[in-house]
Amino acid sequence: MKYQTPRGTYDILPDEIGKWHDVERVIREKTELYRYREIRTPFFESTSVFSRENDSSDMVNKEMYTFSVGGDSYTLRPEGTAGVIRAFDQHKLYGSMELPAKFYYMGAMFRHERPQKNRQRQFHQFGVENIGVKSPEIDAETIALGYDIVKAMDISSVKVCINTLGDDESRAAYRKALKEYFTPHLDELCSDCHRRLEQNPLRILDCKVDHDAPFMKDAPKLSDYLNEESKAYFQRVLKALDCLGIPYEIDERLVRGLDYYTHTVFEVMSTRPDSGAQATIFGGGRYDHFVEYYGGPQMSGIGFAIGLERLISLAEEEGHDFGKERGCDVYVLGLGDVQDQVLQVLSDLRHSGFSADGSLYGRSLKAQFKSADRAQAKYVVILGEDEVRQGTVNLKRSGEKDQISVKREELVSRLRDMEGSER
C-alpha cells in the first residue's frame, strides 16, 4: 500500500524550507520593530471557542474539523484570533500587560474546503492582535505592519482596500435595511445567503455566488447608515493612513468573512493580472465585543492574518531573493578505522560554531569527497590512522589541491584565521 498525504495537505521538503525560513525571519524582524510579542495557542480548542452563537461565516458553518472525545467537542483551529483572545482572557493578561497588548502568532490552521492553489485544508497563517485600546491611529498602524511585511518580501503589485462597518447602532440600522431589501429577492439568493439573511445580512454582500446578480448593484450602502461618530472614526483612520503614506481605496462592499468585526475592515490585495480569486494577501479588522465574549472585560481590539503559502507564492512571482540556507562549513573525511576520532573532530567544530558534517561509516575517499562537494563544504578535513597517531589533521579549502597539516588542538583557530583572510 502506498501512503500519501491526505487531500488538502502537503509536505514541505528540505529543498523548499529555506523560503519558509526567510519569510518567517522577515515576519519576526518586522513584528519586533513594532513591539509585538509571540503567543502560541493549542492546535485544537473547545468547539465553542470558534462556534459562537448565530455565526453566519462559512468557516463556522461548513469548514471546521470537529471531533468528540469523552463527550466533549473539540475543533482544530480554523483561524488564530479566537484562541489568542481566549488565552488573553483565561490568563487575565488584560490586568498584567501594558495596553494595548500586542501579540503575533504563526502556525498551521485547518479548514475543510475545496483545495486549490495556495489554499489547502491544512495551511499556515501569520497574524497579529492588538488588544485593549480603541484608536483610529492604531488601526492605521496595524495595517502598516502588514503592509511593511508585504513590501519586505518585494511584493510591489498591491493595493489597500478599506471600509467601515460602523458601530453597533450603525450596523444594526444597516442590517435592518439589508434584510428589508433582500427579502423580496429570496428566491434569487443562493442557499447560503438564505441563512445569511437571518444571521447576518451583511455577509450577502460578500457572497461569491450572488456577487454579480443584478439586484446586488442597488443594495443599500453602509455609508448611508453610519452615525456621525462612526463617520468621524473612519475619517481619522484614513487621515492616519495618509500620514503614513499608505495608498488605499475605499470599498463599500468590503465586509470580511467573519462576523465579529466592527468599524475598520481592510484587505491588502495583489494587483497582478493573474491573481484572480487569489488576490487577497491579508485582511482583518477591528472587533469591539470579542474579549468580553470569552469572559474578559469590555475591550476593543484589531488584527489581521496572512496566509504564508500565498505570501511565499507572490514573493516568488515578484522575484524576491529568498537567499540560501547556510551551507556546510567543514566536511570531515575519515580514512581507516577512525570513526570515533571523526566524531570527536565534528563535535569540536560544532561546539565552536562551525556547521560540520562527515563520514561516520567506512567509505572510499572518492565517495567522501563527492559527499563534501554535494554538501558545498567550504573546507575539508582529512583524518587517517597516521594523523590520529600524530595528533594532527590535514586541512584544505574545497576545490584546491594544496593541503596543510594542522595539530588537532589548533584546527579551530586555523579555520578562524582562514575565514578571516577571506573577508
CSV table of C-alpha atoms in Angstrom, one decimal:
chain,number,residue,atom,x,y,z
A,1,MET,CA,0.0,0.0,0.0
A,2,LYS,CA,1.3,3.5,-0.9
A,3,TYR,CA,0.8,6.1,1.7
A,4,GLN,CA,0.3,9.7,0.7
A,5,THR,CA,-0.6,13.0,2.3
A,6,PRO,CA,-4.4,13.4,2.9
A,7,ARG,CA,-6.2,15.6,0.3
A,8,GLY,CA,-5.6,19.2,1.1
A,9,THR,CA,-2.3,18.7,2.9
A,10,TYR,CA,1.3,18.6,1.6
A,11,ASP,CA,4.9,18.1,2.7
A,12,ILE,CA,7.4,21.0,2.8
A,13,LEU,CA,10.6,19.3,1.7
A,14,PRO,CA,14.1,20.3,2.7
A,15,ASP,CA,14.8,22.0,-0.7
A,16,GLU,CA,11.7,24.2,-0.1
A,17,ILE,CA,12.1,25.0,3.6
A,18,GLY,CA,14.6,27.9,3.0
A,19,LYS,CA,11.7,30.0,1.6
A,20,TRP,CA,9.7,29.4,4.8
A,21,HIS,CA,12.7,30.3,7.0
A,22,ASP,CA,13.1,33.5,5.0
A,23,VAL,CA,9.5,34.7,5.3
A,24,GLU,CA,9.4,33.7,9.0
A,25,ARG,CA,12.6,35.8,9.5
A,26,VAL,CA,11.1,38.8,7.9
A,27,ILE,CA,7.9,38.5,9.9
A,28,ARG,CA,9.8,38.2,13.2
A,29,GLU,CA,12.0,41.2,12.4
A,30,LYS,CA,9.1,43.4,11.5
A,31,THR,CA,6.9,42.4,14.5
A,32,GLU,CA,9.9,43.0,16.8
A,33,LEU,CA,10.2,46.6,15.3
A,34,TYR,CA,6.5,47.2,16.1
A,35,ARG,CA,6.9,45.7,19.6
A,36,TYR,CA,4.6,42.6,19.1
A,37,ARG,CA,5.3,39.5,21.2
A,38,GLU,CA,4.7,35.9,20.1
A,39,ILE,CA,1.9,33.8,21.6
A,40,ARG,CA,1.4,30.1,20.9
A,41,THR,CA,-2.0,28.6,21.4
A,42,PRO,CA,-3.2,24.9,21.1
A,43,PHE,CA,-3.9,23.4,17.7
A,44,PHE,CA,-7.4,22.4,18.9
A,45,GLU,CA,-9.8,24.1,21.3
A,46,SER,CA,-13.3,23.5,22.6
A,47,THR,CA,-15.6,23.8,19.7
A,48,SER,CA,-17.5,26.7,21.4
A,49,VAL,CA,-14.3,28.8,21.2
A,50,PHE,CA,-14.9,29.0,17.4
A,51,SER,CA,-18.6,28.2,17.0
A,52,ARG,CA,-20.2,31.3,18.5
A,53,GLU,CA,-23.9,31.9,18.8
A,54,ASN,CA,-25.6,32.7,15.5
A,55,ASP,CA,-22.4,32.9,13.5
A,56,SER,CA,-23.1,33.1,9.8
A,57,SER,CA,-19.5,32.6,8.5
A,58,ASP,CA,-18.7,29.7,6.1
A,59,MET,CA,-15.8,28.8,8.3
A,60,VAL,CA,-18.0,28.0,11.3
A,61,ASN,CA,-20.9,26.5,9.3
A,62,LYS,CA,-19.1,24.4,6.7
A,63,GLU,CA,-15.4,24.2,7.1
A,64,MET,CA,-14.4,23.2,10.7
A,65,TYR,CA,-12.8,19.9,11.6
A,66,THR,CA,-14.7,18.9,14.7
A,67,PHE,CA,-14.4,15.7,16.8
A,68,SER,CA,-15.7,14.4,20.1
A,69,VAL,CA,-13.7,12.8,22.9
A,70,GLY,CA,-15.4,11.5,26.1
A,71,GLY,CA,-18.5,13.6,25.4
A,72,ASP,CA,-16.5,16.8,24.8
A,73,SER,CA,-16.4,18.5,21.4
A,74,TYR,CA,-13.2,19.9,20.1
A,75,THR,CA,-12.2,21.7,16.8
A,76,LEU,CA,-8.9,22.0,15.0
A,77,ARG,CA,-8.2,25.7,14.9
A,78,PRO,CA,-9.5,27.3,11.6
A,79,GLU,CA,-8.1,30.7,12.5
A,80,GLY,CA,-5.9,32.3,15.1
A,81,THR,CA,-7.8,35.2,16.6
A,82,ALA,CA,-10.3,33.2,18.8
A,83,GLY,CA,-7.5,31.2,20.5
A,84,VAL,CA,-5.5,34.4,21.2
A,85,ILE,CA,-8.5,36.2,22.8
A,86,ARG,CA,-9.4,33.1,24.8
A,87,ALA,CA,-5.8,33.0,26.2
A,88,PHE,CA,-5.8,36.7,26.8
A,89,ASP,CA,-9.0,36.3,28.9
A,90,GLN,CA,-8.1,32.9,30.6
A,91,HIS,CA,-4.7,34.2,31.9
A,92,LYS,CA,-6.1,37.7,32.7
A,93,LEU,CA,-3.4,39.3,30.6
A,94,TYR,CA,-5.6,42.5,30.5
A,95,GLY,CA,-4.5,43.0,34.1
A,96,SER,CA,-0.8,42.2,33.8
A,97,MET,CA,0.3,43.6,30.4
A,98,GLU,CA,0.7,47.1,29.2
A,99,LEU,CA,-2.2,48.0,27.0
A,100,PRO,CA,-2.6,47.8,24.1
A,101,ALA,CA,-1.4,44.2,24.4
A,102,LYS,CA,0.3,43.3,21.1
A,103,PHE,CA,0.5,39.6,20.1
A,104,TYR,CA,1.5,37.7,17.0
A,105,TYR,CA,1.1,34.1,16.1
A,106,MET,CA,2.3,31.8,13.4
A,107,GLY,CA,1.4,28.2,12.6
A,108,ALA,CA,-0.9,25.7,11.0
A,109,MET,CA,-4.7,26.2,10.6
A,110,PHE,CA,-7.3,23.7,9.4
A,111,ARG,CA,-10.4,24.2,7.2
A,112,HIS,CA,-12.4,21.6,5.3
A,113,GLU,CA,-12.7,23.5,2.0
A,114,ARG,CA,-12.0,22.6,-1.7
A,115,PRO,CA,-8.2,22.5,-2.2
A,116,GLN,CA,-6.8,24.9,-4.8
A,117,LYS,CA,-3.6,26.8,-5.4
A,118,ASN,CA,-2.3,28.3,-2.2
A,119,ARG,CA,-5.5,27.2,-0.3
A,120,GLN,CA,-5.2,23.9,1.3
A,121,ARG,CA,-7.1,22.2,4.2
A,122,GLN,CA,-4.0,22.5,6.4
A,123,PHE,CA,-2.5,25.9,5.8
A,124,HIS,CA,-0.1,28.2,7.6
A,125,GLN,CA,-1.0,31.6,8.9
A,126,PHE,CA,0.7,34.5,10.5
A,127,GLY,CA,-1.5,37.0,12.3
A,128,VAL,CA,-1.4,39.8,14.9
A,129,GLU,CA,-3.8,41.0,17.6
A,130,ASN,CA,-3.6,44.5,19.2
A,131,ILE,CA,-6.0,44.4,22.2
A,132,GLY,CA,-7.1,46.9,24.8
A,133,VAL,CA,-7.2,50.3,23.2
A,134,LYS,CA,-9.6,51.7,20.6
A,135,SER,CA,-7.9,54.2,18.4
A,136,PRO,CA,-8.1,55.0,14.6
A,137,GLU,CA,-4.3,55.6,14.7
A,138,ILE,CA,-3.8,52.0,16.0
A,139,ASP,CA,-6.0,50.8,13.1
A,140,ALA,CA,-3.7,52.5,10.6
A,141,GLU,CA,-0.5,51.3,12.4
A,142,THR,CA,-1.8,47.7,12.3
A,143,ILE,CA,-2.4,48.0,8.5
A,144,ALA,CA,1.1,49.5,8.2
A,145,LEU,CA,2.7,46.5,9.9
A,146,GLY,CA,1.2,44.0,7.4
A,147,TYR,CA,2.0,46.4,4.5
A,148,ASP,CA,5.6,46.6,5.6
A,149,ILE,CA,5.9,42.8,5.7
A,150,VAL,CA,4.4,42.5,2.2
A,151,LYS,CA,6.8,45.2,0.9
A,152,ALA,CA,9.8,43.5,2.6
A,153,MET,CA,9.0,40.4,0.6
A,154,ASP,CA,9.4,42.6,-2.6
A,155,ILE,CA,5.7,42.3,-3.4
A,156,SER,CA,5.1,45.7,-5.1
A,157,SER,CA,1.8,45.0,-7.0
A,158,VAL,CA,-0.5,45.7,-4.1
A,159,LYS,CA,-3.4,47.9,-3.0
A,160,VAL,CA,-5.1,48.5,0.3
A,161,CYS,CA,-8.9,48.2,0.3
A,162,ILE,CA,-10.6,49.6,3.3
A,163,ASN,CA,-14.2,50.1,4.6
A,164,THR,CA,-16.0,50.7,7.9
A,165,LEU,CA,-18.8,48.6,9.3
A,166,GLY,CA,-19.6,51.4,11.9
A,167,ASP,CA,-20.5,50.9,15.5
A,168,ASP,CA,-23.3,48.8,16.9
A,169,GLU,CA,-26.0,51.4,16.3
A,170,SER,CA,-25.0,52.0,12.6
A,171,ARG,CA,-24.6,48.3,11.9
A,172,ALA,CA,-28.0,47.4,13.4
A,173,ALA,CA,-29.7,50.0,11.2
A,174,TYR,CA,-27.9,48.8,8.1
A,175,ARG,CA,-28.7,45.1,8.8
A,176,LYS,CA,-32.4,46.0,9.1
A,177,ALA,CA,-32.2,47.9,5.7
A,178,LEU,CA,-30.4,45.0,4.0
A,179,LYS,CA,-32.9,42.4,5.3
A,180,GLU,CA,-35.8,44.5,4.0
A,181,TYR,CA,-34.1,44.9,0.7
A,182,PHE,CA,-33.0,41.3,0.1
A,183,THR,CA,-36.2,39.6,1.4
A,184,PRO,CA,-38.1,40.2,-1.9
A,185,HIS,CA,-35.2,38.6,-3.7
A,186,LEU,CA,-35.1,35.5,-1.5
A,187,ASP,CA,-35.8,33.1,-4.4
A,188,GLU,CA,-32.9,34.5,-6.3
A,189,LEU,CA,-30.4,34.1,-3.5
A,190,CYS,CA,-28.2,31.0,-3.1
A,191,SER,CA,-28.9,28.6,-0.2
A,192,ASP,CA,-26.0,30.0,1.9
A,193,CYS,CA,-27.5,33.5,1.6
A,194,HIS,CA,-30.8,32.3,2.8
A,195,ARG,CA,-29.1,31.5,6.1
A,196,ARG,CA,-27.1,34.8,6.0
A,197,LEU,CA,-30.3,36.8,5.6
A,198,GLU,CA,-31.4,35.7,9.0
A,199,GLN,CA,-28.0,35.6,10.7
A,200,ASN,CA,-26.0,38.4,9.2
A,201,PRO,CA,-27.3,40.1,6.0
A,202,LEU,CA,-24.0,42.0,5.6
A,203,ARG,CA,-22.4,38.7,4.5
A,204,ILE,CA,-24.7,38.5,1.5
A,205,LEU,CA,-22.6,41.4,0.1
A,206,ASP,CA,-19.5,39.1,0.3
A,207,CYS,CA,-21.2,36.1,-1.5
A,208,LYS,CA,-19.1,34.7,-4.4
A,209,VAL,CA,-22.2,33.1,-6.0
A,210,ASP,CA,-24.6,36.1,-5.9
A,211,HIS,CA,-21.9,38.8,-6.3
A,212,ASP,CA,-22.8,39.7,-9.9
A,213,ALA,CA,-26.6,39.3,-9.6
A,214,PRO,CA,-28.4,42.5,-11.0
A,215,PHE,CA,-30.2,43.2,-7.7
A,216,MET,CA,-26.8,43.4,-5.8
A,217,LYS,CA,-26.0,46.7,-7.6
A,218,ASP,CA,-28.9,48.5,-5.9
A,219,ALA,CA,-28.4,47.1,-2.4
A,220,PRO,CA,-28.3,49.8,0.3
A,221,LYS,CA,-24.9,51.3,1.1
A,222,LEU,CA,-23.5,51.2,4.6
A,223,SER,CA,-22.2,54.8,4.3
A,224,ASP,CA,-25.9,55.9,4.2
A,225,TYR,CA,-26.5,54.4,7.7
A,226,LEU,CA,-23.4,55.5,9.6
A,227,ASN,CA,-23.9,57.8,12.5
A,228,GLU,CA,-21.7,60.8,13.0
A,229,GLU,CA,-19.4,59.1,15.5
A,230,SER,CA,-18.7,56.2,13.1
A,231,LYS,CA,-18.0,58.6,10.2
A,232,ALA,CA,-15.6,60.6,12.3
A,233,TYR,CA,-13.8,57.5,13.4
A,234,PHE,CA,-13.3,56.3,9.8
A,235,GLN,CA,-12.1,59.6,8.6
A,236,ARG,CA,-9.4,59.6,11.3
A,237,VAL,CA,-8.3,56.1,10.1
A,238,LEU,CA,-8.0,57.4,6.6
A,239,LYS,CA,-6.1,60.5,7.8
A,240,ALA,CA,-3.6,58.3,9.7
A,241,LEU,CA,-3.0,56.2,6.6
A,242,ASP,CA,-2.4,59.4,4.6
A,243,CYS,CA,0.2,60.4,7.3
A,244,LEU,CA,1.9,57.1,6.8
A,245,GLY,CA,2.0,57.4,3.1
A,246,ILE,CA,0.0,54.2,2.5
A,247,PRO,CA,-2.3,54.4,-0.5
A,248,TYR,CA,-5.8,53.0,-0.2
A,249,GLU,CA,-9.2,52.6,-1.9
A,250,ILE,CA,-12.5,52.7,-0.1
A,251,ASP,CA,-14.5,49.6,-1.0
A,252,GLU,CA,-18.1,49.9,0.4
A,253,ARG,CA,-18.7,46.2,-0.4
A,254,LEU,CA,-15.9,45.0,1.8
A,255,VAL,CA,-17.4,43.3,4.9
A,256,ARG,CA,-14.8,40.5,5.5
A,257,GLY,CA,-15.8,36.8,6.1
A,258,LEU,CA,-16.1,36.7,9.9
A,259,ASP,CA,-19.0,38.1,11.9
A,260,TYR,CA,-17.2,39.8,14.8
A,261,TYR,CA,-15.8,42.8,13.0
A,262,THR,CA,-16.8,46.4,13.8
A,263,HIS,CA,-15.7,49.7,12.5
A,264,THR,CA,-12.5,49.3,10.3
A,265,VAL,CA,-12.2,46.3,8.0
A,266,PHE,CA,-9.5,46.0,5.3
A,267,GLU,CA,-7.8,43.8,2.8
A,268,VAL,CA,-4.5,44.1,1.0
A,269,MET,CA,-4.8,42.8,-2.5
A,270,SER,CA,-2.5,41.8,-5.2
A,271,THR,CA,-3.0,43.8,-8.4
A,272,ARG,CA,-1.2,41.3,-10.6
A,273,PRO,CA,-3.5,40.4,-13.6
A,274,ASP,CA,-3.1,36.7,-12.9
A,275,SER,CA,-4.2,36.9,-9.3
A,276,GLY,CA,-7.9,36.2,-10.0
A,277,ALA,CA,-9.7,34.7,-7.0
A,278,GLN,CA,-6.4,34.6,-5.1
A,279,ALA,CA,-6.0,38.3,-5.0
A,280,THR,CA,-6.2,38.8,-1.2
A,281,ILE,CA,-2.8,38.8,0.5
A,282,PHE,CA,-4.1,39.6,4.0
A,283,GLY,CA,-7.1,41.1,5.7
A,284,GLY,CA,-8.5,41.9,9.1
A,285,GLY,CA,-10.4,44.5,11.1
A,286,ARG,CA,-11.5,45.8,14.5
A,287,TYR,CA,-13.6,44.0,16.9
A,288,ASP,CA,-15.4,45.5,19.9
A,289,HIS,CA,-17.1,42.6,21.7
A,290,PHE,CA,-14.7,39.7,21.3
A,291,VAL,CA,-12.8,40.0,24.6
A,292,GLU,CA,-15.9,40.1,26.7
A,293,TYR,CA,-17.4,37.1,24.9
A,294,TYR,CA,-14.7,34.9,26.4
A,295,GLY,CA,-15.2,36.3,29.9
A,296,GLY,CA,-13.0,39.3,29.9
A,297,PRO,CA,-13.8,43.0,30.3
A,298,GLN,CA,-15.3,45.1,27.5
A,299,MET,CA,-12.2,45.8,25.4
A,300,SER,CA,-11.7,46.6,21.7
A,301,GLY,CA,-9.0,45.0,19.5
A,302,ILE,CA,-7.8,44.9,15.9
A,303,GLY,CA,-5.9,42.3,14.0
A,304,PHE,CA,-5.1,40.7,10.6
A,305,ALA,CA,-3.9,37.4,9.2
A,306,ILE,CA,-1.7,36.5,6.3
A,307,GLY,CA,-1.6,33.1,4.6
A,308,LEU,CA,2.0,32.2,4.3
A,309,GLU,CA,1.6,29.9,1.3
A,310,ARG,CA,0.1,32.9,-0.6
A,311,LEU,CA,2.8,35.3,0.6
A,312,ILE,CA,5.6,32.9,-0.5
A,313,SER,CA,4.0,32.3,-3.9
A,314,LEU,CA,3.6,36.0,-4.6
A,315,ALA,CA,7.1,36.8,-3.4
A,316,GLU,CA,8.4,34.1,-5.9
A,317,GLU,CA,6.4,35.6,-8.7
A,318,GLU,CA,7.7,39.1,-7.9
A,319,GLY,CA,11.3,37.9,-7.9
A,320,HIS,CA,12.1,38.0,-4.2
A,321,ASP,CA,15.6,36.7,-3.3
A,322,PHE,CA,14.9,34.2,-0.6
A,323,GLY,CA,18.6,33.8,0.0
A,324,LYS,CA,20.4,30.5,0.7
A,325,GLU,CA,20.3,28.2,3.6
A,326,ARG,CA,23.5,28.1,5.5
A,327,GLY,CA,25.9,25.6,3.8
A,328,CYS,CA,28.4,23.2,5.4
A,329,ASP,CA,31.5,25.0,6.7
A,330,VAL,CA,33.6,21.9,7.2
A,331,TYR,CA,33.4,18.3,6.0
A,332,VAL,CA,35.5,15.7,7.8
A,333,LEU,CA,36.8,12.7,5.8
A,334,GLY,CA,38.0,9.6,7.6
A,335,LEU,CA,40.5,7.0,6.3
A,336,GLY,CA,40.6,3.6,8.0
A,337,ASP,CA,39.1,2.7,11.4
A,338,VAL,CA,38.9,6.3,12.7
A,339,GLN,CA,35.1,6.9,13.1
A,340,ASP,CA,35.5,7.7,16.8
A,341,GLN,CA,38.1,10.4,16.0
A,342,VAL,CA,36.0,11.8,13.2
A,343,LEU,CA,33.1,12.1,15.6
A,344,GLN,CA,35.3,13.9,18.1
A,345,VAL,CA,36.5,16.4,15.5
A,346,LEU,CA,32.9,17.0,14.3
A,347,SER,CA,31.9,17.7,17.9
A,348,ASP,CA,34.7,20.2,18.5
A,349,LEU,CA,33.9,22.0,15.3
A,350,ARG,CA,30.1,22.2,16.1
A,351,HIS,CA,30.7,23.4,19.6
A,352,SER,CA,33.0,26.1,18.2
A,353,GLY,CA,30.2,27.4,15.9
A,354,PHE,CA,31.1,25.7,12.6
A,355,SER,CA,28.5,23.9,10.6
A,356,ALA,CA,30.1,20.5,10.1
A,357,ASP,CA,29.4,17.1,8.6
A,358,GLY,CA,31.4,14.0,7.9
A,359,SER,CA,31.5,10.3,7.2
A,360,LEU,CA,30.9,8.1,10.2
A,361,TYR,CA,31.0,4.8,8.3
A,362,GLY,CA,33.6,3.2,6.1
A,363,ARG,CA,33.6,4.6,2.5
A,364,SER,CA,36.2,5.2,-0.1
A,365,LEU,CA,38.0,8.6,-0.2
A,366,LYS,CA,36.4,9.3,-3.6
A,367,ALA,CA,32.9,8.8,-2.3
A,368,GLN,CA,33.6,11.0,0.7
A,369,PHE,CA,34.9,13.8,-1.5
A,370,LYS,CA,31.7,13.6,-3.5
A,371,SER,CA,29.7,14.0,-0.3
A,372,ALA,CA,31.7,17.0,0.6
A,373,ASP,CA,31.0,18.5,-2.8
A,374,ARG,CA,27.3,17.9,-2.5
A,375,ALA,CA,27.3,19.5,0.9
A,376,GLN,CA,29.1,22.5,-0.7
A,377,ALA,CA,31.6,22.5,2.1
A,378,LYS,CA,34.0,25.4,2.3
A,379,TYR,CA,36.7,23.4,3.9
A,380,VAL,CA,37.7,19.7,4.0
A,381,VAL,CA,39.4,18.0,6.9
A,382,ILE,CA,41.1,14.6,6.2
A,383,LEU,CA,41.8,12.3,9.2
A,384,GLY,CA,43.6,9.0,8.8
A,385,GLU,CA,45.2,6.5,11.1
A,386,ASP,CA,48.6,8.1,10.7
A,387,GLU,CA,47.1,11.5,11.6
A,388,VAL,CA,45.4,10.0,14.7
A,389,ARG,CA,48.8,8.7,15.9
A,390,GLN,CA,50.5,12.1,15.3
A,391,GLY,CA,47.6,14.2,16.8
A,392,THR,CA,47.1,16.1,13.5
A,393,VAL,CA,44.6,16.5,10.7
A,394,ASN,CA,45.0,17.6,7.1
A,395,LEU,CA,43.1,20.8,6.1
A,396,LYS,CA,42.3,22.2,2.7
A,397,ARG,CA,39.9,24.6,1.0
A,398,SER,CA,37.3,22.8,-1.2
A,399,GLY,CA,38.3,22.9,-4.8
A,400,GLU,CA,42.0,23.4,-4.1
A,401,LYS,CA,44.7,20.7,-4.2
A,402,ASP,CA,47.1,22.0,-1.6
A,403,GLN,CA,46.5,20.9,2.0
A,404,ILE,CA,48.3,21.7,5.3
A,405,SER,CA,48.9,19.6,8.3
A,406,VAL,CA,47.4,21.1,11.5
A,407,LYS,CA,47.6,20.0,15.1
A,408,ARG,CA,44.2,18.8,16.3
A,409,GLU,CA,44.1,21.4,19.1
A,410,GLU,CA,44.8,24.2,16.6
A,411,LEU,CA,42.2,23.2,14.0
A,412,VAL,CA,39.5,25.6,15.1
A,413,SER,CA,41.9,28.6,15.4
A,414,ARG,CA,43.4,27.9,12.0
A,415,LEU,CA,39.9,27.7,10.4
A,416,ARG,CA,39.0,31.0,12.0
A,417,ASP,CA,42.2,32.6,10.6
A,418,MET,CA,41.3,31.2,7.1
A,419,GLU,CA,37.7,32.6,7.5
A,420,GLY,CA,39.1,36.0,8.4
A,421,SER,CA,41.5,36.1,5.5
A,422,GLU,CA,38.6,35.6,3.1
A,423,ARG,CA,36.6,38.6,4.4
